[in-house]
Amino acid sequence: MARPSALVRPSRWSGTGPALRDPASPPDWYPDGLAHVWLPYAQMKTAVPPLPVVATHGSRLVLANGRELVDGVASWWTACHGYNHPHIAAAVARQLRAMPHVMLGGLLHEPAARLATRLAALLPADLERVFFTDSGSVAVEVAMKMAVQYWINSGVRGRTRFVAFRGGYHGDTTGTMAVCDPDDGMHRLFHGLLPEQIIADLPRDEETTAALERLLGERGDEIAGILVEPLVQGAGGMLFHDAAVLQRLRALADRHGTLLIFDEIFTGFGRTGTMFACDAAGVVPDILTLSKALTGGTLPLAATVASRRVFDGFWSDDPMHALMHGPTFMGNALACAAANASLDLFEREPRLDQVRAIEAQMTTELAACRGLPGVVDVRVRGAIGVVELDRVDIPALKARFVEAGVYVRPFGRIVYLTPAFTIGTADLARLTGSIVRVLSMR
Ligand SMILES: *Cc1c(COP(=O)(O)O)cnc(C)c1O
């Protein structure tokens, strides 16, 4: 028998807004489900109970009681075309009838082949060899294995460590936790399990550049690669840096003969204003990871893309030089069909113009947060809007946002918006207006 979850408090189950149809009776699947599902990043005993959601459309979440919330998060910024885009739905339905899935062990299918070809054409220079996986963390794991094995295959010994950066986030698996920010990440908690990596400051100025240069000079021959989220460090706090930082990293990687890896899982597919952040920076990495918006927020899929130089390190008559990785569901045909349909939409619809319009509207409307008590910074880049505070009462804020009819999910010390690129101006104004109003009430 399941113990009834402490989370099931009927009066709290879906906020307290006046539009509640029947706040006392959640849907029949909810109480038992809540007693069995383990939710992410949540203390199950004390966390605010999750909202029961039954449908989505455009930029809206539809709750079980019929209430609609304007979604400011787009499901961890995946749903770039809004929810339920008919073009993606039709492509997935077609693929479901033809062939939902076959393994890529010894087989290849059209959706994966076309997607790899299209990604190679979209990405700069010779980033042209695509390894599919099913989540962002695993795409980063593969990038790290690829880099380490590249050196082994090239006959270079001892290059097994990575340089990553404070403020960074690269995933939740064992390998990727070790390259996340050590303060926010799980370094301490999982000490002993995690491989030891090198966490540095981004080379933003002379001092930090000199420090990184010194580090590479001293330990360069241990380092398989430098791993960075280009332009925006996302889940680590939505911290921005400029193209010069990435140009410095490229120069340092070249000078010390190591690989440069861009984790574009957050920034890829238009989020920062160009199709990929590396386009805006004018810097080509040796390996690049993608996921999040790859399927327009519909199905899990990720990709690790290697440059010709890296792939050439695996091109050999020796079976031991093959890349030693192969997730069961890699290149899932439904997910690849969704991703191809998502790329169609980037071609047919003015997504990057929409990102520019969102950037302009958020810049204007979030400016009203400057000067509010406790607001430390307001910043916008592409379709990313951030209000940084000196401290945040997260449960209280979350409840106020739901009352205001929006889904906004603060973390750390920030309140942020990463809406769908298709969001209407009125819905976006509802999001920014709610942030201004809720933060004024603190
Ligand atoms: C979300 C994210 C990941 C991890 O992706 P998952 O699909 O959650 O494993 C890795 N890197 C970056 C930059 C991300 O934003």
PDB file of C-alpha atoms and ligand atoms in Angstrom, residues 135-137 169-171 229 263 265-266 292, ligand 1:
ATOM      1  CA  SER A 135      19.045  13.353 -23.653  1.00  0.00           C
ATOM      2  CA  GLY A 136      21.222  16.384 -23.251  1.00  0.00           C
ATOM      3  CA  SER A 137      23.282  14.937 -20.404  1.00  0.00           C
ATOM      4  CA  TYR A 169      25.517  23.502 -16.225  1.00  0.00           C
ATOM      5  CA  HIS A 170      25.989  20.436 -18.418  1.00  0.00           C
ATOM      6  CA  GLY A 171      23.626  17.805 -17.012  1.00  0.00           C
ATOM      7  CA  GLU A 229      27.978  26.892 -22.909  1.00  0.00           C
ATOM      8  CA  ASP A 263      27.345  22.777 -25.184  1.00  0.00           C
ATOM      9  CA  ILE A 265      21.776  22.397 -25.577  1.00  0.00           C
ATOM     10  CA  PHE A 266      20.328  25.602 -24.117  1.00  0.00           C
ATOM     11  CA  LYS A 292      16.284  20.821 -25.687  1.00  0.00           C
TER      12      LYS A 292
HETATM   13  C1  LIG B   1      19.407  20.954 -20.083  1.00  0.00           C
HETATM   14  C2  LIG B   1      20.845  20.991 -20.368  1.00  0.00           C
HETATM   15  C3  LIG B   1      21.626  19.828 -20.318  1.00  0.00           C
HETATM   16  C4  LIG B   1      21.083  18.498 -19.903  1.00  0.00           C
HETATM   17  O1  LIG B   1      20.085  18.044 -20.756  1.00  0.00           O
HETATM   18  P1  LIG B   1      19.089  16.880 -20.251  1.00  0.00           P
HETATM   19  O2  LIG B   1      18.271  16.574 -21.455  1.00  0.00           O
HETATM   20  O3  LIG B   1      18.295  17.474 -19.133  1.00  0.00           O
HETATM   21  O4  LIG B   1      19.928  15.740 -19.807  1.00  0.00           O
HETATM   22  C5  LIG B   1      22.971  19.942 -20.634  1.00  0.00           C
HETATM   23  N1  LIG B   1      23.508  21.120 -20.993  1.00  0.00           N
HETATM   24  C6  LIG B   1      22.787  22.257 -21.062  1.00  0.00           C
HETATM   25  C7  LIG B   1      23.442  23.524 -21.485  1.00  0.00           C
HETATM   26  C8  LIG B   1      21.422  22.232 -20.737  1.00  0.00           C
HETATM   27  O5  LIG B   1      20.705  23.372 -20.791  1.00  0.00           O
END
